[in-house]
mmCIF file with all atom_site columns, C-alpha atoms in Angstrom:
data_model
loop_
_atom_site.group_PDB
_atom_site.id
_atom_site.type_symbol
_atom_site.label_atom_id
_atom_site.label_alt_id
_atom_site.label_comp_id
_atom_site.label_asym_id
_atom_site.label_entity_id
_atom_site.label_seq_id
_atom_site.pdbx_PDB_ins_code
_atom_site.Cartn_x
_atom_site.Cartn_y
_atom_site.Cartn_z
_atom_site.occupancy
_atom_site.B_iso_or_equiv
_atom_site.pdbx_formal_charge
_atom_site.auth_seq_id
_atom_site.auth_comp_id
_atom_site.auth_asym_id
_atom_site.auth_atom_id
_atom_site.pdbx_PDB_model_num
ATOM 1   C CA . MET J 1 1   ? -15.628 -10.447 22.245  1.00 82.00 ? 1   MET J CA 1
ATOM 2   C CA . GLN J 1 2   ? -18.571 -11.308 20.124  1.00 92.00 ? 2   GLN J CA 1
ATOM 3   C CA . GLY J 1 3   ? -19.675 -10.243 16.788  1.00 93.00 ? 3   GLY J CA 1
ATOM 4   C CA . VAL J 1 4   ? -18.896 -6.659  15.298  1.00 96.00 ? 4   VAL J CA 1
ATOM 5   C CA . ALA J 1 5   ? -15.991 -6.395  17.601  1.00 96.00 ? 5   ALA J CA 1
ATOM 6   C CA . ARG J 1 6   ? -14.671 -9.804  17.299  1.00 96.00 ? 6   ARG J CA 1
ATOM 7   C CA . ASN J 1 7   ? -15.062 -8.849  13.283  1.00 97.00 ? 7   ASN J CA 1
ATOM 8   C CA . PHE J 1 8   ? -12.868 -5.734  13.918  1.00 97.00 ? 8   PHE J CA 1
ATOM 9   C CA . PHE J 1 9   ? -10.194 -7.163  16.031  1.00 97.00 ? 9   PHE J CA 1
ATOM 10  C CA . THR J 1 10  ? -9.432  -9.871  13.692  1.00 96.00 ? 10  THR J CA 1
ATOM 11  C CA . LEU J 1 11  ? -9.615  -7.450  11.001  1.00 96.00 ? 11  LEU J CA 1
ATOM 12  C CA . ALA J 1 12  ? -6.825  -5.527  13.041  1.00 96.00 ? 12  ALA J CA 1
ATOM 13  C CA . ILE J 1 13  ? -4.724  -8.698  13.591  1.00 96.00 ? 13  ILE J CA 1
ATOM 14  C CA . ILE J 1 14  ? -4.471  -9.284  10.133  1.00 95.00 ? 14  ILE J CA 1
ATOM 15  C CA . TYR J 1 15  ? -3.824  -6.171  9.005   1.00 95.00 ? 15  TYR J CA 1
ATOM 16  C CA . SER J 1 16  ? -1.168  -5.941  11.587  1.00 95.00 ? 16  SER J CA 1
ATOM 17  C CA . LEU J 1 17  ? 0.384   -8.866  10.169  1.00 96.00 ? 17  LEU J CA 1
ATOM 18  C CA . CYS J 1 18  ? 0.394   -7.513  6.366   1.00 94.00 ? 18  CYS J CA 1
ATOM 19  C CA . GLY J 1 19  ? 1.928   -4.366  7.577   1.00 94.00 ? 19  GLY J CA 1
ATOM 20  C CA . MET J 1 20  ? 4.429   -5.897  9.930   1.00 95.00 ? 20  MET J CA 1
ATOM 21  C CA . ALA J 1 21  ? 5.496   -8.059  6.906   1.00 95.00 ? 21  ALA J CA 1
ATOM 22  C CA . LEU J 1 22  ? 5.908   -4.840  5.091   1.00 93.00 ? 22  LEU J CA 1
ATOM 23  C CA . GLY J 1 23  ? 8.144   -3.195  7.336   1.00 94.00 ? 23  GLY J CA 1
ATOM 24  C CA . LEU J 1 24  ? 10.569  -6.002  7.158   1.00 95.00 ? 24  LEU J CA 1
ATOM 25  C CA . HIS J 1 25  ? 10.420  -6.712  3.150   1.00 95.00 ? 25  HIS J CA 1
ATOM 26  C CA . MET J 1 26  ? 11.482  -3.427  3.390   1.00 93.00 ? 26  MET J CA 1
ATOM 27  C CA . ALA J 1 27  ? 13.911  -3.272  6.013   1.00 95.00 ? 27  ALA J CA 1
ATOM 28  C CA . ILE J 1 28  ? 15.770  -6.330  4.115   1.00 96.00 ? 28  ILE J CA 1
ATOM 29  C CA . SER J 1 29  ? 15.369  -5.191  0.874   1.00 94.00 ? 29  SER J CA 1
ATOM 30  C CA . GLN J 1 30  ? 16.510  -1.805  1.817   1.00 94.00 ? 30  GLN J CA 1
ATOM 31  C CA . ASP J 1 31  ? 13.985  -0.169  -0.458  1.00 91.00 ? 31  ASP J CA 1
ATOM 32  C CA . HIS J 1 32  ? 11.297  1.965   1.508   1.00 94.00 ? 32  HIS J CA 1
ATOM 33  C CA . GLY J 1 33  ? 9.039   3.011   -1.396  1.00 91.00 ? 33  GLY J CA 1
ATOM 34  C CA . GLN J 1 34  ? 6.181   1.136   0.267   1.00 88.00 ? 34  GLN J CA 1
ATOM 35  C CA . MET J 1 35  ? 6.447   3.397   3.732   1.00 92.00 ? 35  MET J CA 1
ATOM 36  C CA . PRO J 1 36  ? 2.937   5.240   2.696   1.00 92.00 ? 36  PRO J CA 1
ATOM 37  C CA . THR J 1 37  ? 1.385   1.635   2.662   1.00 91.00 ? 37  THR J CA 1
ATOM 38  C CA . HIS J 1 38  ? 3.051   0.829   5.395   1.00 92.00 ? 38  HIS J CA 1
ATOM 39  C CA . ALA J 1 39  ? 1.906   3.552   7.290   1.00 92.00 ? 39  ALA J CA 1
ATOM 40  C CA . HIS J 1 40  ? -1.814  3.140   6.120   1.00 91.00 ? 40  HIS J CA 1
ATOM 41  C CA . THR J 1 41  ? -1.622  -0.482  6.710   1.00 91.00 ? 41  THR J CA 1
ATOM 42  C CA . MET J 1 42  ? -0.740  0.282   10.591  1.00 93.00 ? 42  MET J CA 1
ATOM 43  C CA . VAL J 1 43  ? -2.515  3.050   11.479  1.00 92.00 ? 43  VAL J CA 1
ATOM 44  C CA . ALA J 1 44  ? -6.025  3.226   9.070   1.00 90.00 ? 44  ALA J CA 1
ATOM 45  C CA . GLY J 1 45  ? -5.729  -0.590  9.509   1.00 90.00 ? 45  GLY J CA 1
ATOM 46  C CA . TRP J 1 46  ? -4.595  -2.058  12.638  1.00 95.00 ? 46  TRP J CA 1
ATOM 47  C CA . LEU J 1 47  ? -4.962  1.007   14.706  1.00 94.00 ? 47  LEU J CA 1
ATOM 48  C CA . MET J 1 48  ? -8.522  2.011   13.631  1.00 95.00 ? 48  MET J CA 1
ATOM 49  C CA . SER J 1 49  ? -10.086 -1.744  13.008  1.00 96.00 ? 49  SER J CA 1
ATOM 50  C CA . ALA J 1 50  ? -8.753  -2.173  17.044  1.00 96.00 ? 50  ALA J CA 1
ATOM 51  C CA . VAL J 1 51  ? -9.983  0.917   18.230  1.00 96.00 ? 51  VAL J CA 1
ATOM 52  C CA . PHE J 1 52  ? -13.439 -0.085  16.661  1.00 97.00 ? 52  PHE J CA 1
ATOM 53  C CA . ALA J 1 53  ? -13.483 -3.270  18.022  1.00 97.00 ? 53  ALA J CA 1
ATOM 54  C CA . PHE J 1 54  ? -12.817 -2.030  21.404  1.00 97.00 ? 54  PHE J CA 1
ATOM 55  C CA . PHE J 1 55  ? -15.531 0.369   21.249  1.00 97.00 ? 55  PHE J CA 1
ATOM 56  C CA . TYR J 1 56  ? -18.162 -2.157  20.116  1.00 97.00 ? 56  TYR J CA 1
ATOM 57  C CA . HIS J 1 57  ? -16.761 -4.467  22.766  1.00 96.00 ? 57  HIS J CA 1
ATOM 58  C CA . LEU J 1 58  ? -17.224 -1.747  25.742  1.00 95.00 ? 58  LEU J CA 1
ATOM 59  C CA . PHE J 1 59  ? -20.867 -1.236  23.927  1.00 95.00 ? 59  PHE J CA 1
ATOM 60  C CA . PRO J 1 60  ? -22.189 -4.167  22.868  1.00 94.00 ? 60  PRO J CA 1
ATOM 61  C CA . ALA J 1 61  ? -25.831 -3.359  22.377  1.00 94.00 ? 61  ALA J CA 1
ATOM 62  C CA . ILE J 1 62  ? -24.076 -0.809  19.557  1.00 95.00 ? 62  ILE J CA 1
ATOM 63  C CA . GLY J 1 63  ? -22.361 -3.405  17.943  1.00 94.00 ? 63  GLY J CA 1
ATOM 64  C CA . GLN J 1 64  ? -25.692 -5.570  17.366  1.00 94.00 ? 64  GLN J CA 1
ATOM 65  C CA . LYS J 1 65  ? -27.473 -2.964  15.434  1.00 95.00 ? 65  LYS J CA 1
ATOM 66  C CA . MET J 1 66  ? -27.235 -3.186  11.349  1.00 96.00 ? 66  MET J CA 1
ATOM 67  C CA . LEU J 1 67  ? -25.427 0.131   11.583  1.00 96.00 ? 67  LEU J CA 1
ATOM 68  C CA . ALA J 1 68  ? -22.769 -1.784  12.787  1.00 97.00 ? 68  ALA J CA 1
ATOM 69  C CA . THR J 1 69  ? -22.872 -4.269  10.628  1.00 97.00 ? 69  THR J CA 1
ATOM 70  C CA . ILE J 1 70  ? -22.716 -1.781  7.760   1.00 97.00 ? 70  ILE J CA 1
ATOM 71  C CA . HIS J 1 71  ? -19.707 0.173   9.232   1.00 97.00 ? 71  HIS J CA 1
ATOM 72  C CA . PHE J 1 72  ? -17.657 -3.073  9.401   1.00 97.00 ? 72  PHE J CA 1
ATOM 73  C CA . TRP J 1 73  ? -18.567 -3.802  5.887   1.00 97.00 ? 73  TRP J CA 1
ATOM 74  C CA . LEU J 1 74  ? -17.850 -0.586  4.275   1.00 97.00 ? 74  LEU J CA 1
ATOM 75  C CA . THR J 1 75  ? -14.620 0.181   6.529   1.00 96.00 ? 75  THR J CA 1
ATOM 76  C CA . ALA J 1 76  ? -13.228 -3.750  5.434   1.00 96.00 ? 76  ALA J CA 1
ATOM 77  C CA . ILE J 1 77  ? -14.042 -3.495  2.019   1.00 96.00 ? 77  ILE J CA 1
ATOM 78  C CA . SER J 1 78  ? -12.715 0.469   1.280   1.00 96.00 ? 78  SER J CA 1
ATOM 79  C CA . GLY J 1 79  ? -9.479  -0.243  3.448   1.00 94.00 ? 79  GLY J CA 1
ATOM 80  C CA . ILE J 1 80  ? -8.661  -3.607  1.682   1.00 93.00 ? 80  ILE J CA 1
ATOM 81  C CA . GLY J 1 81  ? -9.091  -1.433  -1.814  1.00 95.00 ? 81  GLY J CA 1
ATOM 82  C CA . LEU J 1 82  ? -7.099  1.506   -0.454  1.00 94.00 ? 82  LEU J CA 1
ATOM 83  C CA . LEU J 1 83  ? -4.175  -0.798  0.903   1.00 94.00 ? 83  LEU J CA 1
ATOM 84  C CA . ILE J 1 84  ? -4.149  -2.954  -2.057  1.00 94.00 ? 84  ILE J CA 1
ATOM 85  C CA . GLY J 1 85  ? -4.728  0.107   -4.433  1.00 95.00 ? 85  GLY J CA 1
ATOM 86  C CA . LEU J 1 86  ? -2.095  2.410   -2.822  1.00 95.00 ? 86  LEU J CA 1
ATOM 87  C CA . TYR J 1 87  ? 0.848   -0.569  -2.769  1.00 95.00 ? 87  TYR J CA 1
ATOM 88  C CA . PHE J 1 88  ? -0.129  -0.851  -6.791  1.00 96.00 ? 88  PHE J CA 1
ATOM 89  C CA . LEU J 1 89  ? 0.159   2.923   -7.217  1.00 96.00 ? 89  LEU J CA 1
ATOM 90  C CA . LEU J 1 90  ? 3.209   3.402   -5.414  1.00 94.00 ? 90  LEU J CA 1
ATOM 91  C CA . ALA J 1 91  ? 4.467   -0.134  -7.584  1.00 94.00 ? 91  ALA J CA 1
ATOM 92  C CA . GLY J 1 92  ? 4.147   2.729   -10.478 1.00 94.00 ? 92  GLY J CA 1
ATOM 93  C CA . ASN J 1 93  ? 0.756   1.660   -11.677 1.00 94.00 ? 93  ASN J CA 1
ATOM 94  C CA . ALA J 1 94  ? -0.942  4.744   -12.381 1.00 95.00 ? 94  ALA J CA 1
ATOM 95  C CA . ALA J 1 95  ? -4.120  3.064   -13.589 1.00 96.00 ? 95  ALA J CA 1
ATOM 96  C CA . ILE J 1 96  ? -4.952  1.968   -10.512 1.00 96.00 ? 96  ILE J CA 1
ATOM 97  C CA . GLU J 1 97  ? -5.451  5.543   -8.795  1.00 96.00 ? 97  GLU J CA 1
ATOM 98  C CA . PRO J 1 98  ? -9.298  5.357   -9.270  1.00 96.00 ? 98  PRO J CA 1
ATOM 99  C CA . LEU J 1 99  ? -9.489  2.639   -7.168  1.00 96.00 ? 99  LEU J CA 1
ATOM 100 C CA . VAL J 1 100 ? -7.659  4.394   -4.160  1.00 96.00 ? 100 VAL J CA 1
ATOM 101 C CA . GLY J 1 101 ? -9.807  7.534   -4.873  1.00 96.00 ? 101 GLY J CA 1
ATOM 102 C CA . ILE J 1 102 ? -12.959 5.490   -4.338  1.00 97.00 ? 102 ILE J CA 1
ATOM 103 C CA . SER J 1 103 ? -11.760 3.372   -1.540  1.00 96.00 ? 103 SER J CA 1
ATOM 104 C CA . SER J 1 104 ? -10.061 6.387   0.055   1.00 96.00 ? 104 SER J CA 1
ATOM 105 C CA . MET J 1 105 ? -13.999 8.101   -0.163  1.00 97.00 ? 105 MET J CA 1
ATOM 106 C CA . GLY J 1 106 ? -15.414 4.771   1.001   1.00 97.00 ? 106 GLY J CA 1
ATOM 107 C CA . PHE J 1 107 ? -13.155 4.699   3.887   1.00 96.00 ? 107 PHE J CA 1
ATOM 108 C CA . TYR J 1 108 ? -13.833 8.770   5.229   1.00 97.00 ? 108 TYR J CA 1
ATOM 109 C CA . ALA J 1 109 ? -17.224 7.231   4.629   1.00 97.00 ? 109 ALA J CA 1
ATOM 110 C CA . ALA J 1 110 ? -16.936 4.511   7.335   1.00 97.00 ? 110 ALA J CA 1
ATOM 111 C CA . MET J 1 111 ? -15.366 6.941   9.781   1.00 97.00 ? 111 MET J CA 1
ATOM 112 C CA . LEU J 1 112 ? -18.307 9.603   9.330   1.00 98.00 ? 112 LEU J CA 1
ATOM 113 C CA . LEU J 1 113 ? -20.571 6.937   10.075  1.00 98.00 ? 113 LEU J CA 1
ATOM 114 C CA . PHE J 1 114 ? -18.473 5.707   12.889  1.00 97.00 ? 114 PHE J CA 1
ATOM 115 C CA . ALA J 1 115 ? -19.176 9.286   14.258  1.00 97.00 ? 115 ALA J CA 1
ATOM 116 C CA . PHE J 1 116 ? -22.854 9.180   14.184  1.00 97.00 ? 116 PHE J CA 1
ATOM 117 C CA . ILE J 1 117 ? -23.141 5.902   16.306  1.00 96.00 ? 117 ILE J CA 1
ATOM 118 C CA . ALA J 1 118 ? -20.401 6.512   18.714  1.00 96.00 ? 118 ALA J CA 1
ATOM 119 C CA . LEU J 1 119 ? -20.649 10.087  19.250  1.00 95.00 ? 119 LEU J CA 1
ATOM 120 C CA . PRO J 1 120 ? -24.066 9.887   20.847  1.00 94.00 ? 120 PRO J CA 1
ATOM 121 C CA . ALA J 1 121 ? -22.935 6.660   22.794  1.00 92.00 ? 121 ALA J CA 1
ATOM 122 C CA . VAL J 1 122 ? -20.180 8.637   24.866  1.00 90.00 ? 122 VAL J CA 1
ATOM 123 C CA . TRP J 1 123 ? -21.862 11.774  25.186  1.00 90.00 ? 123 TRP J CA 1
ATOM 124 C CA . LYS J 1 124 ? -25.385 10.318  26.294  1.00 83.00 ? 124 LYS J CA 1
ATOM 125 C CA . LYS J 1 125 ? -26.444 11.317  30.182  1.00 78.00 ? 125 LYS J CA 1
ATOM 126 C CA . ALA J 1 126 ? -26.343 8.674   32.430  1.00 67.00 ? 126 ALA J CA 1
#
């Protein structure tokens, strides 16, 4: 695994470790107030980043293009902002809501960019 695929897979592992640590913390403390943050970390972070990694691993030529690099950084920055913002928002800090909103829109834009990158590749006639 190389390039953008490796970057996405590394990010996926980091998300999984953070999400699992948060899940363990909630279980031990019996405080499940961060359940939405945990779920977003595991699905939007771990799962989506792993899917992106395997897509770029299966299509290495696409992973070498500038759009793939933009996709990685847009996903990484907006995803981290979303999860940190969501954590603090659910902890009672309403002032962080603009970060959550902006990061959510950035994360959605990253998914749109992935659709633009991936769909032509998987529908290409052999």
